[in-house]
Structures are given as C-alpha cells and as structure tokens.
PDB file of C-alpha atoms in Angstrom:
ATOM      1  CA  UNK A   3     112.159  -5.470  99.004  1.00 38.00           C
ATOM      2  CA  UNK A   4     113.238  -9.179  98.582  1.00 41.00           C
ATOM      3  CA  UNK A   5     116.126  -9.714  96.189  1.00 43.00           C
ATOM      4  CA  UNK A   6     115.967 -11.262  92.789  1.00 43.00           C
ATOM      5  CA  UNK A   7     119.011 -13.133  91.248  1.00 42.00           C
ATOM      6  CA  UNK A   8     119.601 -13.712  87.587  1.00 37.00           C
ATOM      7  CA  UNK A   9     121.781 -16.735  88.083  1.00 35.00           C
ATOM      8  CA  UNK A  10     122.693 -17.468  84.714  1.00 31.00           C
ATOM      9  CA  UNK A  11     123.684 -21.312  84.519  1.00 32.00           C
ATOM     10  CA  UNK A  12     122.177 -22.112  87.786  1.00 35.00           C
ATOM     11  CA  UNK A  13     118.618 -20.878  86.917  1.00 34.00           C
ATOM     12  CA  UNK A  14     117.998 -23.377  84.088  1.00 38.00           C
ATOM     13  CA  UNK A  15     114.770 -25.575  84.816  1.00 38.00           C
ATOM     14  CA  UNK A  16     114.043 -22.886  87.635  1.00 41.00           C
ATOM     15  CA  UNK A  17     112.494 -20.402  85.366  1.00 42.00           C
ATOM     16  CA  UNK A  18     109.100 -19.694  86.443  1.00 44.00           C
ATOM     17  CA  UNK A  19     106.602 -21.528  84.373  1.00 45.00           C
ATOM     18  CA  UNK A  20     108.912 -24.373  83.648  1.00 44.00           C
ATOM     19  CA  UNK A  21     106.839 -26.990  85.935  1.00 41.00           C
ATOM     20  CA  UNK A  22     106.373 -29.231  83.067  1.00 49.00           C
ATOM     21  CA  UNK A  23     109.698 -30.656  83.532  1.00 70.00           C
ATOM     22  CA  UNK A  24     111.369 -32.236  86.832  1.00 75.00           C
ATOM     23  CA  UNK A  25     113.486 -29.571  88.483  1.00 82.00           C
ATOM     24  CA  UNK A  26     117.008 -30.127  88.898  1.00 90.00           C
ATOM     25  CA  UNK A  27     116.807 -30.517  92.659  1.00 93.00           C
ATOM     26  CA  UNK A  28     120.004 -31.468  94.776  1.00 95.00           C
ATOM     27  CA  UNK A  29     119.806 -34.985  95.962  1.00 94.00           C
ATOM     28  CA  UNK A  30     121.672 -36.532  98.824  1.00 95.00           C
ATOM     29  CA  UNK A  31     124.433 -39.189  99.131  1.00 94.00           C
ATOM     30  CA  UNK A  32     124.882 -41.039 102.528  1.00 91.00           C
ATOM     31  CA  UNK A  33     127.013 -39.658 105.049  1.00 95.00           C
ATOM     32  CA  UNK A  34     130.270 -41.519 105.961  1.00 91.00           C
ATOM     33  CA  UNK A  35     132.706 -41.121 108.857  1.00 91.00           C
ATOM     34  CA  UNK A  36     135.411 -39.854 106.709  1.00 92.00           C
ATOM     35  CA  UNK A  37     133.573 -36.584 105.571  1.00 95.00           C
ATOM     36  CA  UNK A  38     135.552 -33.667 106.630  1.00 97.00           C
ATOM     37  CA  UNK A  39     132.944 -32.153 108.820  1.00 97.00           C
ATOM     38  CA  UNK A  40     134.427 -28.643 108.940  1.00 97.00           C
ATOM     39  CA  UNK A  41     132.872 -28.196 105.439  1.00 98.00           C
ATOM     40  CA  UNK A  42     129.471 -28.773 106.220  1.00 98.00           C
ATOM     41  CA  UNK A  43     126.357 -27.053 107.765  1.00 98.00           C
ATOM     42  CA  UNK A  44     123.932 -29.373 109.701  1.00 98.00           C
ATOM     43  CA  UNK A  45     120.267 -29.327 109.915  1.00 98.00           C
ATOM     44  CA  UNK A  46     117.197 -31.691 110.789  1.00 98.00           C
ATOM     45  CA  UNK A  47     116.012 -33.922 108.098  1.00 96.00           C
ATOM     46  CA  UNK A  48     112.369 -33.269 107.776  1.00 96.00           C
ATOM     47  CA  UNK A  49     110.058 -36.165 107.212  1.00 91.00           C
ATOM     48  CA  UNK A  50     107.795 -34.626 104.775  1.00 94.00           C
ATOM     49  CA  UNK A  51     107.378 -33.871 101.053  1.00 95.00           C
ATOM     50  CA  UNK A  52     110.013 -32.219  98.902  1.00 96.00           C
ATOM     51  CA  UNK A  53     108.440 -29.162  97.286  1.00 97.00           C
ATOM     52  CA  UNK A  54     110.111 -26.715  95.148  1.00 97.00           C
ATOM     53  CA  UNK A  55     108.622 -23.157  94.612  1.00 97.00           C
ATOM     54  CA  UNK A  56     109.778 -22.345  90.779  1.00 95.00           C
ATOM     55  CA  UNK A  57     108.569 -18.830  91.152  1.00 95.00           C
ATOM     56  CA  UNK A  58     104.720 -19.371  90.018  1.00 95.00           C
ATOM     57  CA  UNK A  59     103.810 -22.863  91.664  1.00 96.00           C
ATOM     58  CA  UNK A  60     104.872 -25.445  94.030  1.00 97.00           C
ATOM     59  CA  UNK A  61     106.344 -28.659  92.246  1.00 96.00           C
ATOM     60  CA  UNK A  62     106.874 -32.107  93.464  1.00 93.00           C
ATOM     61  CA  UNK A  63     110.463 -33.508  93.011  1.00 89.00           C
ATOM     62  CA  UNK A  64     109.151 -35.139  89.922  1.00 87.00           C
ATOM     63  CA  UNK A  65     107.918 -31.676  88.645  1.00 92.00           C
ATOM     64  CA  UNK A  66     104.314 -32.313  89.161  1.00 92.00           C
ATOM     65  CA  UNK A  67     102.467 -29.513  90.604  1.00 94.00           C
ATOM     66  CA  UNK A  68     101.305 -29.578  93.895  1.00 96.00           C
ATOM     67  CA  UNK A  69      97.768 -28.041  94.355  1.00 95.00           C
ATOM     68  CA  UNK A  70      98.214 -25.687  97.388  1.00 97.00           C
ATOM     69  CA  UNK A  71      95.379 -23.334  98.583  1.00 97.00           C
ATOM     70  CA  UNK A  72      95.857 -20.107  97.123  1.00 97.00           C
ATOM     71  CA  UNK A  73      96.357 -18.394 100.661  1.00 98.00           C
ATOM     72  CA  UNK A  74      99.530 -20.919 101.324  1.00 98.00           C
ATOM     73  CA  UNK A  75     101.496 -19.074  98.524  1.00 98.00           C
ATOM     74  CA  UNK A  76      99.986 -15.850  98.400  1.00 97.00           C
ATOM     75  CA  UNK A  77     102.478 -13.016  97.843  1.00 95.00           C
ATOM     76  CA  UNK A  78     105.209 -15.251  97.022  1.00 97.00           C
ATOM     77  CA  UNK A  79     107.813 -13.548  94.477  1.00 94.00           C
ATOM     78  CA  UNK A  80     109.432 -15.222  91.650  1.00 94.00           C
ATOM     79  CA  UNK A  81     112.490 -16.237  93.617  1.00 96.00           C
ATOM     80  CA  UNK A  82     112.653 -20.105  93.474  1.00 97.00           C
ATOM     81  CA  UNK A  83     112.715 -21.791  96.895  1.00 98.00           C
ATOM     82  CA  UNK A  84     113.554 -25.534  97.840  1.00 98.00           C
ATOM     83  CA  UNK A  85     112.040 -26.956 100.904  1.00 98.00           C
ATOM     84  CA  UNK A  86     109.774 -29.392 102.431  1.00 97.00           C
ATOM     85  CA  UNK A  87     106.036 -29.527 103.370  1.00 98.00           C
ATOM     86  CA  UNK A  88     106.216 -30.885 106.833  1.00 98.00           C
ATOM     87  CA  UNK A  89     103.375 -31.346 109.351  1.00 97.00           C
ATOM     88  CA  UNK A  90     105.605 -32.159 112.253  1.00 97.00           C
ATOM     89  CA  UNK A  91     107.743 -35.070 113.446  1.00 95.00           C
ATOM     90  CA  UNK A  92     105.945 -38.553 113.124  1.00 90.00           C
ATOM     91  CA  UNK A  93     103.410 -36.910 110.952  1.00 93.00           C
ATOM     92  CA  UNK A  94     104.552 -37.920 107.352  1.00 90.00           C
ATOM     93  CA  UNK A  95     101.061 -39.405 106.455  1.00 88.00           C
ATOM     94  CA  UNK A  96      99.345 -36.274 107.303  1.00 94.00           C
ATOM     95  CA  UNK A  97     101.754 -34.235 104.907  1.00 95.00           C
ATOM     96  CA  UNK A  98     101.441 -36.940 102.104  1.00 90.00           C
ATOM     97  CA  UNK A  99      97.669 -36.868 102.460  1.00 93.00           C
ATOM     98  CA  UNK A 100      97.385 -32.919 102.251  1.00 95.00           C
ATOM     99  CA  UNK A 101      99.408 -33.245  99.019  1.00 94.00           C
ATOM    100  CA  UNK A 102      97.846 -36.035  97.448  1.00 91.00           C
ATOM    101  CA  UNK A 103      94.221 -34.266  97.379  1.00 92.00           C
ATOM    102  CA  UNK A 104      93.298 -33.194  93.732  1.00 90.00           C
ATOM    103  CA  UNK A 105      91.563 -30.180  95.452  1.00 95.00           C
ATOM    104  CA  UNK A 106      93.371 -28.982  98.611  1.00 96.00           C
ATOM    105  CA  UNK A 107      91.592 -29.058 101.891  1.00 97.00           C
ATOM    106  CA  UNK A 108      92.443 -25.970 104.021  1.00 97.00           C
ATOM    107  CA  UNK A 109      92.259 -27.880 107.417  1.00 97.00           C
ATOM    108  CA  UNK A 110      95.104 -30.186 106.084  1.00 97.00           C
ATOM    109  CA  UNK A 111      97.104 -27.433 104.815  1.00 98.00           C
ATOM    110  CA  UNK A 112      96.661 -25.378 108.104  1.00 98.00           C
ATOM    111  CA  UNK A 113      98.749 -27.858 109.830  1.00 97.00           C
ATOM    112  CA  UNK A 114     101.619 -27.955 107.113  1.00 98.00           C
ATOM    113  CA  UNK A 115     104.757 -25.635 107.384  1.00 98.00           C
ATOM    114  CA  UNK A 116     106.961 -24.994 104.328  1.00 98.00           C
ATOM    115  CA  UNK A 117     110.485 -25.616 105.848  1.00 98.00           C
ATOM    116  CA  UNK A 118     112.602 -23.769 103.377  1.00 98.00           C
ATOM    117  CA  UNK A 119     116.203 -25.160 103.248  1.00 98.00           C
ATOM    118  CA  UNK A 120     117.684 -23.554  99.956  1.00 98.00           C
ATOM    119  CA  UNK A 121     117.435 -20.752  97.301  1.00 97.00           C
ATOM    120  CA  UNK A 122     118.115 -22.664  93.966  1.00 96.00           C
ATOM    121  CA  UNK A 123     118.579 -19.306  92.111  1.00 94.00           C
ATOM    122  CA  UNK A 124     121.072 -17.663  94.177  1.00 96.00           C
ATOM    123  CA  UNK A 125     124.698 -17.697  92.630  1.00 95.00           C
ATOM    124  CA  UNK A 126     126.653 -18.025  95.650  1.00 97.00           C
ATOM    125  CA  UNK A 127     127.724 -20.881  97.845  1.00 98.00           C
ATOM    126  CA  UNK A 128     125.752 -22.482 100.576  1.00 98.00           C
ATOM    127  CA  UNK A 129     127.112 -20.103 103.283  1.00 98.00           C
ATOM    128  CA  UNK A 130     126.326 -17.340 101.206  1.00 98.00           C
ATOM    129  CA  UNK A 131     122.876 -18.548 100.410  1.00 98.00           C
ATOM    130  CA  UNK A 132     121.915 -18.918 104.115  1.00 98.00           C
ATOM    131  CA  UNK A 133     121.521 -15.567 105.397  1.00 98.00           C
ATOM    132  CA  UNK A 134     119.994 -14.539 102.034  1.00 98.00           C
ATOM    133  CA  UNK A 135     117.337 -17.571 102.579  1.00 98.00           C
ATOM    134  CA  UNK A 136     116.917 -16.153 106.190  1.00 98.00           C
ATOM    135  CA  UNK A 137     116.192 -12.747 104.934  1.00 98.00           C
ATOM    136  CA  UNK A 138     114.058 -14.004 102.188  1.00 97.00           C
ATOM    137  CA  UNK A 139     111.756 -15.957 104.439  1.00 98.00           C
ATOM    138  CA  UNK A 140     111.683 -13.069 107.086  1.00 98.00           C
ATOM    139  CA  UNK A 141     110.286 -10.891 104.585  1.00 97.00           C
ATOM    140  CA  UNK A 142     107.631 -12.979 103.406  1.00 97.00           C
ATOM    141  CA  UNK A 143     106.224 -12.870 106.958  1.00 97.00           C
ATOM    142  CA  UNK A 144     104.112 -16.067 106.699  1.00 98.00           C
ATOM    143  CA  UNK A 145     104.411 -18.246 109.945  1.00 98.00           C
ATOM    144  CA  UNK A 146     103.828 -21.560 107.809  1.00 98.00           C
ATOM    145  CA  UNK A 147     107.157 -20.540 106.047  1.00 98.00           C
ATOM    146  CA  UNK A 148     110.206 -21.272 108.104  1.00 98.00           C
ATOM    147  CA  UNK A 149     113.901 -21.053 107.272  1.00 98.00           C
ATOM    148  CA  UNK A 150     115.446 -24.409 108.184  1.00 98.00           C
ATOM    149  CA  UNK A 151     117.991 -23.829 111.063  1.00 98.00           C
ATOM    150  CA  UNK A 152     121.480 -24.634 110.283  1.00 98.00           C
ATOM    151  CA  UNK A 153     124.448 -25.283 112.803  1.00 98.00           C
ATOM    152  CA  UNK A 154     128.121 -26.448 112.633  1.00 98.00           C
ATOM    153  CA  UNK A 155     129.419 -29.537 114.219  1.00 97.00           C
ATOM    154  CA  UNK A 156     133.360 -29.999 115.361  1.00 95.00           C
ATOM    155  CA  UNK A 157     133.345 -34.014 115.180  1.00 96.00           C
ATOM    156  CA  UNK A 158     132.054 -37.373 114.163  1.00 96.00           C
ATOM    157  CA  UNK A 159     131.173 -37.920 118.006  1.00 96.00           C
ATOM    158  CA  UNK A 160     129.255 -34.900 118.312  1.00 97.00           C
ATOM    159  CA  UNK A 161     127.601 -35.395 115.093  1.00 97.00           C
ATOM    160  CA  UNK A 162     126.420 -38.699 116.290  1.00 96.00           C
ATOM    161  CA  UNK A 163     125.516 -37.591 119.518  1.00 97.00           C
ATOM    162  CA  UNK A 164     123.276 -35.213 117.836  1.00 97.00           C
ATOM    163  CA  UNK A 165     121.763 -37.731 115.696  1.00 96.00           C
ATOM    164  CA  UNK A 166     120.556 -39.854 118.783  1.00 95.00           C
ATOM    165  CA  UNK A 167     119.273 -36.738 120.368  1.00 96.00           C
ATOM    166  CA  UNK A 168     117.309 -35.821 117.354  1.00 96.00           C
ATOM    167  CA  UNK A 169     115.942 -39.124 116.718  1.00 93.00           C
ATOM    168  CA  UNK A 170     114.942 -39.632 120.384  1.00 93.00           C
ATOM    169  CA  UNK A 171     112.762 -36.615 119.702  1.00 95.00           C
ATOM    170  CA  UNK A 172     111.132 -38.098 116.891  1.00 92.00           C
ATOM    171  CA  UNK A 173     113.187 -36.544 113.852  1.00 94.00           C
ATOM    172  CA  UNK A 174     113.917 -38.624 110.885  1.00 90.00           C
ATOM    173  CA  UNK A 175     117.645 -37.805 110.819  1.00 94.00           C
ATOM    174  CA  UNK A 176     120.239 -35.070 110.002  1.00 98.00           C
ATOM    175  CA  UNK A 177     121.359 -33.513 106.622  1.00 98.00           C
ATOM    176  CA  UNK A 178     124.659 -31.858 105.871  1.00 98.00           C
ATOM    177  CA  UNK A 179     124.840 -29.238 103.215  1.00 98.00           C
ATOM    178  CA  UNK A 180     128.372 -28.304 101.912  1.00 98.00           C
ATOM    179  CA  UNK A 181     129.649 -24.797 102.861  1.00 98.00           C
ATOM    180  CA  UNK A 182     131.088 -23.822  99.551  1.00 98.00           C
ATOM    181  CA  UNK A 183     128.821 -25.573  97.109  1.00 98.00           C
ATOM    182  CA  UNK A 184     126.792 -23.850  94.644  1.00 97.00           C
ATOM    183  CA  UNK A 185     123.160 -25.074  94.250  1.00 97.00           C
ATOM    184  CA  UNK A 186     123.313 -27.752  91.557  1.00 94.00           C
ATOM    185  CA  UNK A 187     121.131 -30.580  90.406  1.00 94.00           C
ATOM    186  CA  UNK A 188     121.907 -34.272  91.087  1.00 94.00           C
ATOM    187  CA  UNK A 189     123.346 -36.654  93.580  1.00 93.00           C
ATOM    188  CA  UNK A 190     126.668 -35.765  95.333  1.00 95.00           C
ATOM    189  CA  UNK A 191     128.475 -34.690  98.371  1.00 96.00           C
ATOM    190  CA  UNK A 192     127.232 -31.325  98.152  1.00 97.00           C
ATOM    191  CA  UNK A 193     124.270 -32.903 100.349  1.00 98.00           C
ATOM    192  CA  UNK A 194     124.576 -35.984 102.787  1.00 97.00           C
ATOM    193  CA  UNK A 195     121.823 -37.504 104.792  1.00 95.00           C
ATOM    194  CA  UNK A 196     122.588 -39.191 108.080  1.00 95.00           C
ATOM    195  CA  UNK A 197     120.136 -41.688 109.802  1.00 91.00           C
ATOM    196  CA  UNK A 198     120.261 -44.777 111.972  1.00 83.00           C
ATOM    197  CA  UNK A 199     118.549 -46.874 109.314  1.00 80.00           C
ATOM    198  CA  UNK A 200     118.897 -46.634 105.282  1.00 80.00           C
ATOM    199  CA  UNK A 201     115.755 -46.612 103.300  1.00 82.00           C
ATOM    200  CA  UNK A 202     114.972 -46.569  99.574  1.00 87.00           C
ATOM    201  CA  UNK A 203     112.399 -46.583  97.052  1.00 91.00           C
ATOM    202  CA  UNK A 204     110.732 -49.212  94.628  1.00 95.00           C
ATOM    203  CA  UNK A 205     108.047 -49.925  92.431  1.00 96.00           C
ATOM    204  CA  UNK A 206     105.372 -52.614  93.199  1.00 97.00           C
ATOM    205  CA  UNK A 207     105.080 -55.093  89.963  1.00 96.00           C
ATOM    206  CA  UNK A 208     103.525 -57.721  91.817  1.00 96.00           C
ATOM    207  CA  UNK A 209     101.615 -59.378  94.740  1.00 97.00           C
ATOM    208  CA  UNK A 210     102.590 -62.847  96.287  1.00 95.00           C
ATOM    209  CA  UNK A 211      99.905 -64.896  97.823  1.00 95.00           C
ATOM    210  CA  UNK A 212     100.302 -65.195 101.594  1.00 93.00           C
ATOM    211  CA  UNK A 213     100.792 -68.696 103.445  1.00 92.00           C
ATOM    212  CA  UNK A 214      99.679 -69.838 106.917  1.00 92.00           C
ATOM    213  CA  UNK A 215      97.847 -67.065 108.914  1.00 93.00           C
ATOM    214  CA  UNK A 216      98.188 -64.845 105.832  1.00 93.00           C
ATOM    215  CA  UNK A 217      96.321 -67.297 103.632  1.00 92.00           C
ATOM    216  CA  UNK A 218      93.930 -65.187 101.407  1.00 94.00           C
ATOM    217  CA  UNK A 219      95.796 -62.074 101.683  1.00 95.00           C
ATOM    218  CA  UNK A 220      99.221 -60.683 100.354  1.00 96.00           C
ATOM    219  CA  UNK A 221     102.284 -62.291 101.714  1.00 95.00           C
ATOM    220  CA  UNK A 222     104.767 -60.133 100.162  1.00 95.00           C
ATOM    221  CA  UNK A 223     105.192 -57.159  97.729  1.00 96.00           C
ATOM    222  CA  UNK A 224     107.340 -57.925  94.625  1.00 96.00           C
ATOM    223  CA  UNK A 225     109.033 -54.600  93.940  1.00 97.00           C
ATOM    224  CA  UNK A 226     111.613 -53.423  91.189  1.00 96.00           C
ATOM    225  CA  UNK A 227     114.272 -51.379  92.447  1.00 94.00           C
ATOM    226  CA  UNK A 228     115.899 -48.525  90.128  1.00 91.00           C
ATOM    227  CA  UNK A 229     118.514 -50.950  88.990  1.00 88.00           C
ATOM    228  CA  UNK A 230     116.116 -53.549  87.679  1.00 92.00           C
ATOM    229  CA  UNK A 231     116.439 -56.179  90.343  1.00 92.00           C
ATOM    230  CA  UNK A 232     113.501 -57.624  92.030  1.00 93.00           C
ATOM    231  CA  UNK A 233     112.877 -58.044  95.542  1.00 93.00           C
ATOM    232  CA  UNK A 234     110.458 -59.197  98.246  1.00 94.00           C
ATOM    233  CA  UNK A 235     108.913 -57.012 100.757  1.00 95.00           C
ATOM    234  CA  UNK A 236     107.116 -59.382 103.288  1.00 91.00           C
ATOM    235  CA  UNK A 237     107.950 -57.687 106.565  1.00 92.00           C
ATOM    236  CA  UNK A 238     106.410 -54.403 107.437  1.00 93.00           C
ATOM    237  CA  UNK A 239     103.093 -54.814 105.952  1.00 94.00           C
ATOM    238  CA  UNK A 240      99.981 -54.219 108.492  1.00 93.00           C
ATOM    239  CA  UNK A 241      96.798 -56.697 108.039  1.00 94.00           C
ATOM    240  CA  UNK A 242      94.917 -54.070 106.434  1.00 93.00           C
ATOM    241  CA  UNK A 243      97.636 -53.541 103.886  1.00 95.00           C
ATOM    242  CA  UNK A 244      97.970 -57.441 103.202  1.00 96.00           C
ATOM    243  CA  UNK A 245      94.065 -57.494 102.438  1.00 95.00           C
ATOM    244  CA  UNK A 246      94.405 -54.325 100.440  1.00 95.00           C
ATOM    245  CA  UNK A 247      97.887 -53.918  99.077  1.00 95.00           C
ATOM    246  CA  UNK A 248      99.384 -51.009  97.350  1.00 95.00           C
ATOM    247  CA  UNK A 249      98.431 -51.703  93.664  1.00 96.00           C
ATOM    248  CA  UNK A 250     100.990 -52.628  90.910  1.00 96.00           C
ATOM    249  CA  UNK A 251     102.976 -49.263  89.677  1.00 95.00           C
ATOM    250  CA  UNK A 252     102.839 -47.703  93.111  1.00 94.00           C
ATOM    251  CA  UNK A 253     106.009 -46.399  94.510  1.00 93.00           C
ATOM    252  CA  UNK A 254     106.794 -47.409  98.101  1.00 95.00           C
ATOM    253  CA  UNK A 255     109.520 -46.842 100.641  1.00 92.00           C
ATOM    254  CA  UNK A 256     111.456 -49.656 102.402  1.00 92.00           C
ATOM    255  CA  UNK A 257     114.217 -49.728 105.024  1.00 86.00           C
ATOM    256  CA  UNK A 258     116.973 -52.087 105.315  1.00 87.00           C
ATOM    257  CA  UNK A 259     120.237 -52.578 106.841  1.00 80.00           C
ATOM    258  CA  UNK A 260     123.362 -52.383 104.364  1.00 77.00           C
ATOM    259  CA  UNK A 261     123.591 -54.959 101.308  1.00 81.00           C
ATOM    260  CA  UNK A 262     124.548 -58.194 100.639  1.00 83.00           C
ATOM    261  CA  UNK A 263     128.379 -58.336  99.400  1.00 82.00           C
ATOM    262  CA  UNK A 264     127.710 -60.270  96.442  1.00 78.00           C
ATOM    263  CA  UNK A 265     124.455 -59.240  95.074  1.00 83.00           C
ATOM    264  CA  UNK A 266     124.500 -55.930  96.346  1.00 83.00           C
ATOM    265  CA  UNK A 267     120.661 -56.380  97.299  1.00 88.00           C
ATOM    266  CA  UNK A 268     119.562 -54.815 100.599  1.00 89.00           C
ATOM    267  CA  UNK A 269     119.621 -56.824 103.764  1.00 84.00           C
ATOM    268  CA  UNK A 270     116.534 -57.230 106.007  1.00 87.00           C
ATOM    269  CA  UNK A 271     114.367 -55.239 103.601  1.00 91.00           C
ATOM    270  CA  UNK A 272     110.915 -54.351 104.942  1.00 91.00           C
ATOM    271  CA  UNK A 273     107.956 -52.258 103.940  1.00 93.00           C
ATOM    272  CA  UNK A 274     107.783 -48.848 105.410  1.00 86.00           C
ATOM    273  CA  UNK A 275     105.027 -46.867 103.494  1.00 88.00           C
ATOM    274  CA  UNK A 276     103.550 -45.937 100.169  1.00 90.00           C
ATOM    275  CA  UNK A 277     105.261 -42.710  98.668  1.00 80.00           C
ATOM    276  CA  UNK A 278     101.522 -41.279  97.283  1.00 65.00           C
ATOM    277  CA  UNK A 279     103.468 -38.324  96.579  1.00 61.00           C
ATOM    278  CA  UNK A 280     105.342 -39.979  93.734  1.00 55.00           C
ATOM    279  CA  UNK A 281     104.275 -40.415  90.388  1.00 47.00           C
ATOM    280  CA  UNK A 282     102.692 -44.071  89.608  1.00 45.00           C
ATOM    281  CA  UNK A 283     105.187 -46.098  88.299  1.00 43.00           C
ATOM    282  CA  UNK A 284     104.972 -48.227  85.034  1.00 37.00           C
ATOM    283  CA  UNK A 285     105.978 -51.605  86.605  1.00 37.00           C
ATOM    284  CA  UNK A 286     103.992 -54.408  85.695  1.00 35.00           C
ATOM    285  CA  UNK A 287     104.305 -57.998  85.302  1.00 35.00           C
ATOM    286  CA  UNK A 288     104.415 -57.661  81.469  1.00 33.00           C
ATOM    287  CA  UNK A 289     107.004 -54.826  81.806  1.00 35.00           C
ATOM    288  CA  UNK A 290     109.070 -57.244  83.873  1.00 33.00           C
ATOM    289  CA  UNK A 291     108.966 -59.846  81.515  1.00 32.00           C
ATOM    290  CA  UNK A 292     109.581 -57.418  78.498  1.00 30.00           C
ATOM    291  CA  UNK A 293     112.801 -56.064  80.356  1.00 32.00           C
ATOM    292  CA  UNK A 294     114.082 -59.603  81.015  1.00 32.00           C
ATOM    293  CA  UNK A 295     113.793 -59.253  84.588  1.00 31.00           C
ATOM    294  CA  UNK A 296     113.168 -62.209  86.884  1.00 34.00           C
ATOM    295  CA  UNK A 297     111.881 -62.691  90.283  1.00 36.00           C
ATOM    296  CA  UNK A 298     114.586 -63.433  92.868  1.00 36.00           C
ATOM    297  CA  UNK A 299     114.859 -67.052  93.822  1.00 35.00           C
ATOM    298  CA  UNK A 300     113.205 -68.327  96.643  1.00 35.00           C
ATOM    299  CA  UNK A 301     116.328 -68.308  99.315  1.00 32.00           C
ATOM    300  CA  UNK A 302     114.928 -67.434 102.501  1.00 28.00           C
ATOM    301  CA  UNK A 303     118.335 -66.694 104.125  1.00 27.00           C
ATOM    302  CA  UNK A 304     119.093 -64.260 101.312  1.00 29.00           C
ATOM    303  CA  UNK A 305     115.756 -62.349 101.190  1.00 28.00           C
ATOM    304  CA  UNK A 306     114.874 -62.262 104.815  1.00 29.00           C
ATOM    305  CA  UNK A 307     112.594 -59.393 105.523  1.00 30.00           C
ATOM    306  CA  UNK A 308     112.493 -59.859 109.205  1.00 29.00           C
TER     307      UNK A 308
END
C-alpha cells in the first residue's frame, strides 16, 4: 500500500485540486566550489519539462494544467510528486512539443518518461524522502514513471569529472539536493544546478531588423529580463527563426558566460530556444514604455552575442 502523508505546513499549495495557482516548487541556485559536498545528493539534470503531480493532475511550474493522456496518470494516488517529463538526452524539443498540445498525442507521450526526483508532501528531509520516493515509484509499477538515481560525491574534483562524463554523454548537467533539507518552495541552496554554461529566461518584447545578409529578416530579438533590463539576442537564431521569429510575449531561453561587472548583464548572450511550456509573457513595446524600460545602447562590445 502506498503511503500518504499529512504534512502539515508542507502540503500548502499541494492539496489536490489546488492547481489554479502555481505550486510552490523548489528552485535551484548555481553551484559554487565552496559547497560542502558531504551535505548533498547528486543526480543528472534532465532537460525536459518540469511537471508536478498535485494528487489529481499534472501541473507546470507556473500552475498550468498539463494535458496528459488518461493512461499516463492512471492509478496515480493522491501523493504529490515533483519531476521532469523527459524524452531522453538531447530531446527537449520532443518533450516540449508533447506538453504543448491542447489535445495530447499518444505517440508523443509514449516517448516520455516522468522522472520523479522528490515528494513535496513528505515531512522528512531529503535523505528520508529518497527511499520513500523509490518505494512509491516502484509501487506504481509503470515503466514510464522512474525514480531519479541519486548518489554521493567526495570532492569538487570528482564532481567536475562526473559533470564532464555526463555532458559528453549528452546530459544537460548535474543537480545537487541538500540531504538534511525539508521540501520547501522557492530558490535556495537546498537545490543546486551545475552546468558548463549558464542559461536564463527572458520575454520577447520586440524584433530588430536585420542588416547585410539578414536584410529583410530579424537581426536580433529584444528581450526583457526579470529585473527589467532589456537585452539583444542576435546570435543563436537559425535562418528559419529569423524569417519567423518568436512573437512578442514569448518566453525564450538564452545562454551566456558570466556577467558584466558594472551592469550585471549577461556576457556573450545567445538565443538557445523557445520555452513553449511557459505561459505567454505580457511584454510588449507599449509595456516597455509604460514601465520606463529603455532598450540598451548600441554598444557592440557590451552587447556582443557571439
């Protein structure tokens, strides 16, 4: 029999049927070498779509219902799960496409796995939650629901060697979960992410016309960062995306290498992909003016997107 936990103070937004609001999921900080690795479990970072089972339905990180086929969640009990809908290494687009359909397509969902990495309603710390998670997933007996493998590392050098091994095999990176932490929403050192590059999300608020070989197409996306600054993303766009760029209001992901010391803006920012699983943003040129935001000055040395 699968256990159910009355986690008072932890359950919160996880009550079944509370999917109208965004679930209070654990969010990651960036790993840094000063971290005490003896306090963490390590796992692969899965490049998929974050999905929360609230006891009745799958929800996106933003609290939007994910329309999975009935068979996919058949028999799942009212025990909240936190995980990733994953189509395999290097297959993010396939996972995103499946989740984005208003009517689920069985053939797309047959290629997905729900990689479960936590139990939000369990009252124990992560070391206690881990065997409970493994028992819970095993009791479901569904091959498309899998418990994420967790392990320990002894040193920063060992961790970096594992990162290189996983990335060479096509993994996005590694995640670290603090062993003694309860499940709690928000961004903290309870959860750390480690990748060779950094990435972040922004909302498209405009398109800049192309020049030279890109004349008649989009030269760069103008995007708004969460802090209100604007940024040009010129590199990373395919010719097809320049001809039909992500529309205003779209959430996109970009990669970068560190930040500028003065402005804090990303260095060498380049477009990576559209986040079709994120709700449309409200960013428009009018919104930008109303909020007092101004496009960045045309300083190529500062805004290089190479």
